[in-house]
CSV table of C-alpha atoms in Angstrom, one decimal:
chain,number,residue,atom,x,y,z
A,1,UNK,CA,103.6,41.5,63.2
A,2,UNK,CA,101.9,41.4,59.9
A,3,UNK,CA,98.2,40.5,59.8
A,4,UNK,CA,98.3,37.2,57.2
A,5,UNK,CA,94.3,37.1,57.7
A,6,UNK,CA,93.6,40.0,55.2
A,7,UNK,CA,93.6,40.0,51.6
A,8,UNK,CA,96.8,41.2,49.9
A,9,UNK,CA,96.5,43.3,46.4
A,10,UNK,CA,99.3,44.1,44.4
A,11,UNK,CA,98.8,46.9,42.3
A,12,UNK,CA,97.4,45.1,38.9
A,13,UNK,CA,95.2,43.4,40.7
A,14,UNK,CA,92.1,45.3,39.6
A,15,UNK,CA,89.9,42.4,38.7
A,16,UNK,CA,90.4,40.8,42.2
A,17,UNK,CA,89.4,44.2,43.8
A,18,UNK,CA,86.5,43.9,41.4
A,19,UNK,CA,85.0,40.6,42.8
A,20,UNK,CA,86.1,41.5,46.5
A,21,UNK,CA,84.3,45.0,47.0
A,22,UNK,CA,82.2,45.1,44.0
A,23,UNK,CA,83.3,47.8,42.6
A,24,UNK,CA,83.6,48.0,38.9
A,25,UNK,CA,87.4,48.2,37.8
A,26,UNK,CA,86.6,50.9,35.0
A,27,UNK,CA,85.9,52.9,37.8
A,28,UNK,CA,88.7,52.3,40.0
A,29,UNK,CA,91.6,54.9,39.7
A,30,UNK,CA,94.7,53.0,40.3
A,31,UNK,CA,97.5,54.8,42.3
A,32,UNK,CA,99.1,51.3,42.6
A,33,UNK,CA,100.1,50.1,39.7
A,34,UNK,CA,102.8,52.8,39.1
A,35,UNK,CA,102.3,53.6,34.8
A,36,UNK,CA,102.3,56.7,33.3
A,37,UNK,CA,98.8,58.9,34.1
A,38,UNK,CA,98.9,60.2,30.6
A,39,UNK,CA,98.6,57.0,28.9
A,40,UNK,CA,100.1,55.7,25.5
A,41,UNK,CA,101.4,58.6,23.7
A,42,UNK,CA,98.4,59.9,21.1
A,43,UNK,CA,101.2,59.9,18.1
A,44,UNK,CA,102.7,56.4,19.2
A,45,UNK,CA,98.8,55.1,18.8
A,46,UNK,CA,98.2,56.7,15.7
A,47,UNK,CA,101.4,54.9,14.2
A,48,UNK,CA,100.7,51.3,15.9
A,49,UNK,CA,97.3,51.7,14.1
A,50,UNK,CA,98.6,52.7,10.9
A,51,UNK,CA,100.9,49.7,10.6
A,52,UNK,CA,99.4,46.9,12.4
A,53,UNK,CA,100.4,44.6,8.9
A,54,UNK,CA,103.7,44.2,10.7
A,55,UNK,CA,102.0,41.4,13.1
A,56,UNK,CA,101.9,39.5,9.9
A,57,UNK,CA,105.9,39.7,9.1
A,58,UNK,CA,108.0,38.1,11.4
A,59,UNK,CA,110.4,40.2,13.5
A,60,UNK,CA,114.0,40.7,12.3
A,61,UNK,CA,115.8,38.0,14.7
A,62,UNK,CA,118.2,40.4,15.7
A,63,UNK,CA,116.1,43.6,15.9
A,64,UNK,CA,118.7,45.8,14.8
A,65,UNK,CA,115.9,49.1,14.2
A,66,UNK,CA,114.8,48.1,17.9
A,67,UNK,CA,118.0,48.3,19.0
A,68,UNK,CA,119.7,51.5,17.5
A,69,UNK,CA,116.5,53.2,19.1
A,70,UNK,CA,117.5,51.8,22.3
A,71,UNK,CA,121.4,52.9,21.5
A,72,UNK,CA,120.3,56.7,20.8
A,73,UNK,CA,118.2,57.3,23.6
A,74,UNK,CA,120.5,55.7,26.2
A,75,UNK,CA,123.7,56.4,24.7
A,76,UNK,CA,125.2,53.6,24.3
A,77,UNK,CA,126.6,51.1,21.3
A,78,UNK,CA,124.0,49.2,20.2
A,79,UNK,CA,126.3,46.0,20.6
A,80,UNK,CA,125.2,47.1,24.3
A,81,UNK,CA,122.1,45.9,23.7
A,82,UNK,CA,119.4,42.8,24.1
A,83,UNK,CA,116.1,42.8,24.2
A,84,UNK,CA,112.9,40.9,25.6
A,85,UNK,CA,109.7,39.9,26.6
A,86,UNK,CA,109.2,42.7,28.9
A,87,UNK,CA,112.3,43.5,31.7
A,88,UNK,CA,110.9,41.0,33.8
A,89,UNK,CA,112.2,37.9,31.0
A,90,UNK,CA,115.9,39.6,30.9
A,91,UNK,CA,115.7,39.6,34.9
A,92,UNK,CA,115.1,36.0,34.7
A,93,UNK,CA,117.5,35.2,32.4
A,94,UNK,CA,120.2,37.6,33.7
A,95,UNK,CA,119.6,35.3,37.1
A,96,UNK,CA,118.9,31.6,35.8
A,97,UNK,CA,122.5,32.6,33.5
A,98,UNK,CA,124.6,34.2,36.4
A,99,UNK,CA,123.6,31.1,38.9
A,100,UNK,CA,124.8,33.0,41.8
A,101,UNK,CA,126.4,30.7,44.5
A,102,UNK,CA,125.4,33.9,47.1
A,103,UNK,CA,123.2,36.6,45.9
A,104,UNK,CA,122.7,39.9,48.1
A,105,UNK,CA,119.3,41.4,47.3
A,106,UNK,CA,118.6,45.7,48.6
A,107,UNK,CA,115.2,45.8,50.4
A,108,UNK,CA,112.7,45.9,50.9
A,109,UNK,CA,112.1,45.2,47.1
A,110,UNK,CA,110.3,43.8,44.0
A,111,UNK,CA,109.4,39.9,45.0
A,112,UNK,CA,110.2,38.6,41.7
A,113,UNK,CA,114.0,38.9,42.3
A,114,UNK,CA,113.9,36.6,45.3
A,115,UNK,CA,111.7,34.0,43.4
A,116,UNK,CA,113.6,34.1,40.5
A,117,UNK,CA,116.8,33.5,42.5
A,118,UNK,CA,114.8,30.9,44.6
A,119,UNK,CA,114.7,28.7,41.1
A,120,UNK,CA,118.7,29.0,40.4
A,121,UNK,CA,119.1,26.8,44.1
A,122,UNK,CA,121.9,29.6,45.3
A,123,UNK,CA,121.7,31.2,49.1
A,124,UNK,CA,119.8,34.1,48.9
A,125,UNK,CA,120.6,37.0,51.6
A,126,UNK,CA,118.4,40.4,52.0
A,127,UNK,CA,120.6,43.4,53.2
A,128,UNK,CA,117.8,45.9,54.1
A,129,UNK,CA,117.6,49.8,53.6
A,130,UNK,CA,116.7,51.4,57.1
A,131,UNK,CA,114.2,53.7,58.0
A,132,UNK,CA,115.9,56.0,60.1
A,133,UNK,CA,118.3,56.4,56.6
A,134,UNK,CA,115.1,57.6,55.0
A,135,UNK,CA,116.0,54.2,53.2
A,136,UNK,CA,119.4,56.0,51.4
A,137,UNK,CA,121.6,53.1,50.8
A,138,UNK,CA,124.9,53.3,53.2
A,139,UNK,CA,127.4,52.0,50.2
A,140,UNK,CA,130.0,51.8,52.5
A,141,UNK,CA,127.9,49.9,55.1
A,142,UNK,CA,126.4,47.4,52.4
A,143,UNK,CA,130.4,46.7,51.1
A,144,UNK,CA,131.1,46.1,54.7
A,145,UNK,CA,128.1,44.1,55.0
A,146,UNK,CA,128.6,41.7,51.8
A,147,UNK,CA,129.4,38.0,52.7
A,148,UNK,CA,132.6,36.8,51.5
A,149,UNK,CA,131.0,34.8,48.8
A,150,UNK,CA,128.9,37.1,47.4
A,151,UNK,CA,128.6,36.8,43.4
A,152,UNK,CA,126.0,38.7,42.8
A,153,UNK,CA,124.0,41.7,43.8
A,154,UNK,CA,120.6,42.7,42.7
A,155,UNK,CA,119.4,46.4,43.5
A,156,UNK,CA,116.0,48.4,42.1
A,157,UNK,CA,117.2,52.5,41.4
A,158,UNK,CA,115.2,54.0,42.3
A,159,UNK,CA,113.8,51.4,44.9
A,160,UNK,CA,110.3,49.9,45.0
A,161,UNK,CA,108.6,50.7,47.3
A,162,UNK,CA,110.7,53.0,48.9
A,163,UNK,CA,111.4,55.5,46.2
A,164,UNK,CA,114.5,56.1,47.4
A,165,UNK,CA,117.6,56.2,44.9
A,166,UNK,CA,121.2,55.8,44.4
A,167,UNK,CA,123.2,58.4,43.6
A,168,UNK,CA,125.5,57.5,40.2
A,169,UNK,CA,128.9,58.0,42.2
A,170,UNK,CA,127.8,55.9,44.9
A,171,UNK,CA,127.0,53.3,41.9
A,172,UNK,CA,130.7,53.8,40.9
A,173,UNK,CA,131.7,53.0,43.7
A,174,UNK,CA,129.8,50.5,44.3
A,175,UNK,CA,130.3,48.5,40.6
A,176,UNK,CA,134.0,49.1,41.0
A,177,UNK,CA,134.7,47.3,45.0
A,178,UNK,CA,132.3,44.5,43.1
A,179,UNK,CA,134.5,44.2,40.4
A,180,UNK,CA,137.4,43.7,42.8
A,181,UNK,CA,135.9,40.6,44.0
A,182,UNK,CA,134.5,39.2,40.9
A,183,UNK,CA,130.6,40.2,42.4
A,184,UNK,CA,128.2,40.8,39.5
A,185,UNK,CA,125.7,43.7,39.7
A,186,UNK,CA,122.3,43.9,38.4
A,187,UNK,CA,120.3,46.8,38.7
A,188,UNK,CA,116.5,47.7,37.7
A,189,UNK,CA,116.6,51.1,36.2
A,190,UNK,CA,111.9,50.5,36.0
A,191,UNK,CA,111.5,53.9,37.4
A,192,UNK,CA,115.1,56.0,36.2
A,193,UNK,CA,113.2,57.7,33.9
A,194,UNK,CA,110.6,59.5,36.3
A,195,UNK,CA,113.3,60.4,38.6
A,196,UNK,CA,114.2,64.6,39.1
A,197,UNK,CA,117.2,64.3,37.0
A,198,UNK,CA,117.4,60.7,35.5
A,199,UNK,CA,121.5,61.5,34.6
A,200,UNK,CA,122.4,61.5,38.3
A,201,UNK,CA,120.8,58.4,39.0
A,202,UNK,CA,121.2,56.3,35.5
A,203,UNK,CA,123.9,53.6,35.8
A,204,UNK,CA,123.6,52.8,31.9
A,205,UNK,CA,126.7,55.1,31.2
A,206,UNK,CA,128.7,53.1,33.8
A,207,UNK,CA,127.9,49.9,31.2
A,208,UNK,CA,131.2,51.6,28.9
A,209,UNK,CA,133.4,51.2,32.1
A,210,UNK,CA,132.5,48.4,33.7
A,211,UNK,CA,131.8,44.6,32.6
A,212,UNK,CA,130.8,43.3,35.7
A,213,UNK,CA,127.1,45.4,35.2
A,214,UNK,CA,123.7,44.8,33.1
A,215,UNK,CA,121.1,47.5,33.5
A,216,UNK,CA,117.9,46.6,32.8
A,217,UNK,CA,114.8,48.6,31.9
A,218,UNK,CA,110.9,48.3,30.1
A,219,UNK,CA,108.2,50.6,28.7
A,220,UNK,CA,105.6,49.4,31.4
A,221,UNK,CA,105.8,52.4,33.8
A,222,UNK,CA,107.1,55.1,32.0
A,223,UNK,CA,105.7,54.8,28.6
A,224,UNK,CA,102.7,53.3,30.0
A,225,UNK,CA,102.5,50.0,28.3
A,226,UNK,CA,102.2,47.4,30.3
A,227,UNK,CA,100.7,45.3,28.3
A,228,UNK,CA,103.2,45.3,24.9
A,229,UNK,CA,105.6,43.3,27.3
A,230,UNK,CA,109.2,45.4,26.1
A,231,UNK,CA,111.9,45.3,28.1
A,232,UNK,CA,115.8,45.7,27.1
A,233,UNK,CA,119.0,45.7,29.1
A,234,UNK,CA,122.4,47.1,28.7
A,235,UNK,CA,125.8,45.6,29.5
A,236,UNK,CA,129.4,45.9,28.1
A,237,UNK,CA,129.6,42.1,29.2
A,238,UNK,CA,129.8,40.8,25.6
A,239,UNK,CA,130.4,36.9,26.8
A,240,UNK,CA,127.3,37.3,29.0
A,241,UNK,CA,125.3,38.5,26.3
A,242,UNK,CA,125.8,35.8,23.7
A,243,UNK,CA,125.0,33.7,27.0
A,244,UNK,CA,121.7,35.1,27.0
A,245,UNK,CA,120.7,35.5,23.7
A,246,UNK,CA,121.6,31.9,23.6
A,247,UNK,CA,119.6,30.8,26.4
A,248,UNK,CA,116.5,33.2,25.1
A,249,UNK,CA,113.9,31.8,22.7
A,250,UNK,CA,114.1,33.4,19.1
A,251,UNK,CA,111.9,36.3,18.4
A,252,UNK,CA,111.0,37.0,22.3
A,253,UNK,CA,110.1,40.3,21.6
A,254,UNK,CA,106.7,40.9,18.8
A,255,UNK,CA,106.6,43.0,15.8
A,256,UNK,CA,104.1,45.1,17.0
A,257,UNK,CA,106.2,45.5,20.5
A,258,UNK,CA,109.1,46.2,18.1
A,259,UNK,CA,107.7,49.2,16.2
A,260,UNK,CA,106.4,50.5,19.3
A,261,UNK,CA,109.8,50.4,21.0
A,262,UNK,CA,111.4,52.3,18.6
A,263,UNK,CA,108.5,55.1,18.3
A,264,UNK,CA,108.2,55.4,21.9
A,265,UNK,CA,111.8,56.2,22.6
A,266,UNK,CA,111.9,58.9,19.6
A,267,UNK,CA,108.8,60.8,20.8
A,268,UNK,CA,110.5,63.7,22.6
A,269,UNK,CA,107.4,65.7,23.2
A,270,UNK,CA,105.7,62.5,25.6
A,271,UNK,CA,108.8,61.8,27.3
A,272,UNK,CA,109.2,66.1,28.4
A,273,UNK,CA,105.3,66.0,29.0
A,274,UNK,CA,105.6,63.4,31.3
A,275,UNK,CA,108.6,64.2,33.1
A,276,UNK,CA,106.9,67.9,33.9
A,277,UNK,CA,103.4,66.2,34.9
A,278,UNK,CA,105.5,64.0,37.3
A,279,UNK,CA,107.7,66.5,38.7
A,280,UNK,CA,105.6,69.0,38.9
A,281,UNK,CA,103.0,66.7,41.0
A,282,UNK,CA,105.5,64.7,43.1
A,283,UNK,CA,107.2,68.0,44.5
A,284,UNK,CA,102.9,69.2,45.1
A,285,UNK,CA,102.2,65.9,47.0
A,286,UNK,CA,105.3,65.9,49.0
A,287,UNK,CA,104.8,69.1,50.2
A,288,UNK,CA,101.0,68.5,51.1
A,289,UNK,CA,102.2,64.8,52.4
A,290,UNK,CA,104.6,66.6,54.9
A,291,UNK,CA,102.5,68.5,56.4
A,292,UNK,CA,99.8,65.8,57.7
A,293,UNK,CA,100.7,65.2,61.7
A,294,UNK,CA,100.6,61.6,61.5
A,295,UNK,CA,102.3,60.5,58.1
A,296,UNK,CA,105.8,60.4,57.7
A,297,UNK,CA,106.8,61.0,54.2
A,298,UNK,CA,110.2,60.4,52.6
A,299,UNK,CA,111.9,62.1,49.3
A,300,UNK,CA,111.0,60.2,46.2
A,301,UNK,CA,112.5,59.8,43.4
A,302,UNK,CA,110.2,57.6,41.4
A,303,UNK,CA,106.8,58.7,40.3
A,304,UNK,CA,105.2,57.2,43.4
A,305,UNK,CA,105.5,58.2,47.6
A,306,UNK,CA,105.9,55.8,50.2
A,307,UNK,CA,104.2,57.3,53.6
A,308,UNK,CA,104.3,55.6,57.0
A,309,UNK,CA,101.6,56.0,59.0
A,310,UNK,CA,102.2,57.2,62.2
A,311,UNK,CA,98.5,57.6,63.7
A,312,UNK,CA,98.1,55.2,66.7
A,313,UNK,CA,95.6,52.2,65.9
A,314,UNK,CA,95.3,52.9,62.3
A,315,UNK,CA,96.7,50.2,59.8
A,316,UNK,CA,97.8,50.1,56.7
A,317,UNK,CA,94.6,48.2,55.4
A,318,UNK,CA,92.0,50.4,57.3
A,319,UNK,CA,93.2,53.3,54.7
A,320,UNK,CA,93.4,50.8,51.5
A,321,UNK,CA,89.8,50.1,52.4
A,322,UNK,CA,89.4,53.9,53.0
A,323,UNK,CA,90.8,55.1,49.6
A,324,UNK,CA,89.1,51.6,47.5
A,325,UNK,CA,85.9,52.9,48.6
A,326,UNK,CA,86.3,56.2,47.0
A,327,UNK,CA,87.1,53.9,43.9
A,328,UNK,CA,91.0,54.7,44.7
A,329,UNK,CA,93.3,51.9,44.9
A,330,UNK,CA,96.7,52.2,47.0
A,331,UNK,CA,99.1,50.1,47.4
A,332,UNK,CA,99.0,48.7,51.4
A,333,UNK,CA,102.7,47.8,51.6
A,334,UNK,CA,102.2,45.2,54.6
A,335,UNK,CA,103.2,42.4,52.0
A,336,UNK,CA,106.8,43.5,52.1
A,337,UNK,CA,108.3,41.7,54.3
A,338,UNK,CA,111.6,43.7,55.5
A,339,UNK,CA,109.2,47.2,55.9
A,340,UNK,CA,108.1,47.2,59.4
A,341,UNK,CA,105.7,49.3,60.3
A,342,UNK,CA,102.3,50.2,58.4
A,343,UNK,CA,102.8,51.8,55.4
A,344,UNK,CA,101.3,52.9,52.0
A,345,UNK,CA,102.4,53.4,48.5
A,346,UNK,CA,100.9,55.4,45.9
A,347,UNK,CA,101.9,56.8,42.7
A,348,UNK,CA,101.4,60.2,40.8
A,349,UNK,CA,98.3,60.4,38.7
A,350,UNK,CA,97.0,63.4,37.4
A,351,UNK,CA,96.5,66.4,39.2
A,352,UNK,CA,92.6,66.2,39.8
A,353,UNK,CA,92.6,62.6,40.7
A,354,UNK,CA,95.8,63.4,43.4
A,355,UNK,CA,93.6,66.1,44.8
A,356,UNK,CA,90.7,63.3,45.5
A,357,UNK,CA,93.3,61.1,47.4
A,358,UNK,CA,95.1,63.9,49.0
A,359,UNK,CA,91.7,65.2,50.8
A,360,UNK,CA,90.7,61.2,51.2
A,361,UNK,CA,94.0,60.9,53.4
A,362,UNK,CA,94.1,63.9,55.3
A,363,UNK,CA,90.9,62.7,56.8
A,364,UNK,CA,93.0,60.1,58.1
A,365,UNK,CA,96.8,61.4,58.7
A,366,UNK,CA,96.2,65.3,58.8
């Protein structure tokens, strides 16, 4: 039974935690919001400073530069391509364009896909990755599952909050039994990049086989910009991509957000740096995680862990409140709905501030 009587913070929500426990938010270390520890890239900063005139230019309305950058880091055509106001305006437009009459949504999840799909009027079913799976999806089980009408179906790889992910062959064979019966498949690639070996989860190269697919993906998390709102997807679908970049407004996507698109994806040396910090620190934590007595911790993918606490009497809240009063902020997952149980979330930061939460939960767990 979820507790509704306690306050619910997501994990940008540091100016709420602010005014609730007093605690300055420049002082908060936030192991909820899931970005990149290291930051903007040092040379991406020094080239955004060195150009900021292009905020007085007008973007090219069909950002061509953007979108070769886009074509040669994900290998694809650059006809492939659109771009927008962070992944969260193609995920509204890929939904309020497909108008599913039936959508099937993987969870427990990201909220904004229901309440996008909520707008479009359609029937909305939630098929839910289990817990005794270690939440792996059962492809084979969710075909089986699919309702007959079934249009479209909207899956997170590697999954929030779950951190589980999807192997590419089961996405083959999953796009390909949805292409059978005309069922459209979107899937939020937010977190590919972080995962072990991004190839064998990545369904972009599946875009050049299939046209019933759109993979979308921003430089929120991994390039940790949150705040430049760039997102892009990927599809072979070329009648559903003049669809959208009809139904988008004109120049969606800055100048400044433009130019740092394109530098981001080019600078080779942040994206190894990063992959090594995250790798390196995920496989650390795991290892630390699985050996508290009453945690359960399952293999992640993404560049955060979801644990389940297994101690008798002790919520998911009680160690949110634990770790915000060290000035740590977790994410308490009792907000999602289809994750019974108490659990937490909490992504990889850098190694001295993991080592702060790691001896603040085995206090708790160990």
């Amino acid at each position: 039974m979820k507790n509704t009587n306690r306050p619910a913070f997501h994990g940008s929500d540091l100016e709420q935690i602010e005014a609730y426990y007093h605690i300055k938010k420049e002082d908060i270390i936030s192991f909820g919001a899931n970005v990149n520890p290291l930051g903007l890239s040092p040379s991406v900063k020094k080239a955004l400073a060195e150009n900021l005139d292009v905020i007085s230019r007008y973007p090219d309305r069909d950002y061509v530069s953007l979108k070769a950058a886009i074509s040669d880091y994900c290998q694809i055509p650059a006809s492939f391509v659109a771009v927008g106001n962070g992944s969260t305006e193609l995920i509204s437009l890929l939904i309020s364009q497909r108008r599913a009459r039936h959508a099937v949504v993987i969870g427990p999840t990201y909220s904004e896909y229901q309440r996008e799909l909520a707008l479009t009027g359609g029937q909305v079913t939630a098929y839910n990755l289990k817990e005794e799976g270690g939440f792996l999806l059962d492809t084979a089980d969710l075909l089986r599952f699919l309702p007959e009408d079934t249009d479209l179906v909207i899956l997170c790889n590697p999954n929030n909050p779950t951190s589980s992910a999807i192997s590419r062959d089961d996405l083959t064979s999953l796009v390909s039994a949805c292409r059978e019966r005309d069922i459209f498949v979107m899937v939020d690639e937010t977190y590919a990049e972080f995962a072990p070996d991004p190839r064998l989860v990545t369904a972009i190269p599946l875009t050049l086989r299939f046209d019933n697919l759109m993979v979308i993906r921003g430089v929120s998390k991994f390039f940790a910009a949150p705040g430049l709102r760039l997102g892009y997807g990927v599809t072979g679908n070329q009648d559903f991509l003049a669809s959208l970049k009809i139904h988008q407004n004109p120049w969606s996507v800055s100048s400044i957000a433009a130019l740092a698109g394109e530098l981001m994806l080019r600078d080779t040396g942040y994206i190894e740096k990063t992959w090594q910090l995250i790798d390196s620190e995920r496989t650390r934590l795991t290892e630390i995680l699985s050996g508290f007595r009453h945690a359960r911790v399952y293999a992640p993918y993404a560049n955060f862990i979801l644990v389940r606490i297994l101690k008798e009497g002790l919520s998911s809240f009680q160690v949110f409140e634990a770790a915000i009063r060290q000035g740590m902020m977790i994410r308490d997952c009792s907000s999602f709905e289809s994750l019974p149980g108490e659990y937490i979330r909490f992504c990889v930061m850098l190694p001295k501030d993991n080592d702060r939460l790691m001896k603040c939960l085995a206090e708790l767990l160990a």
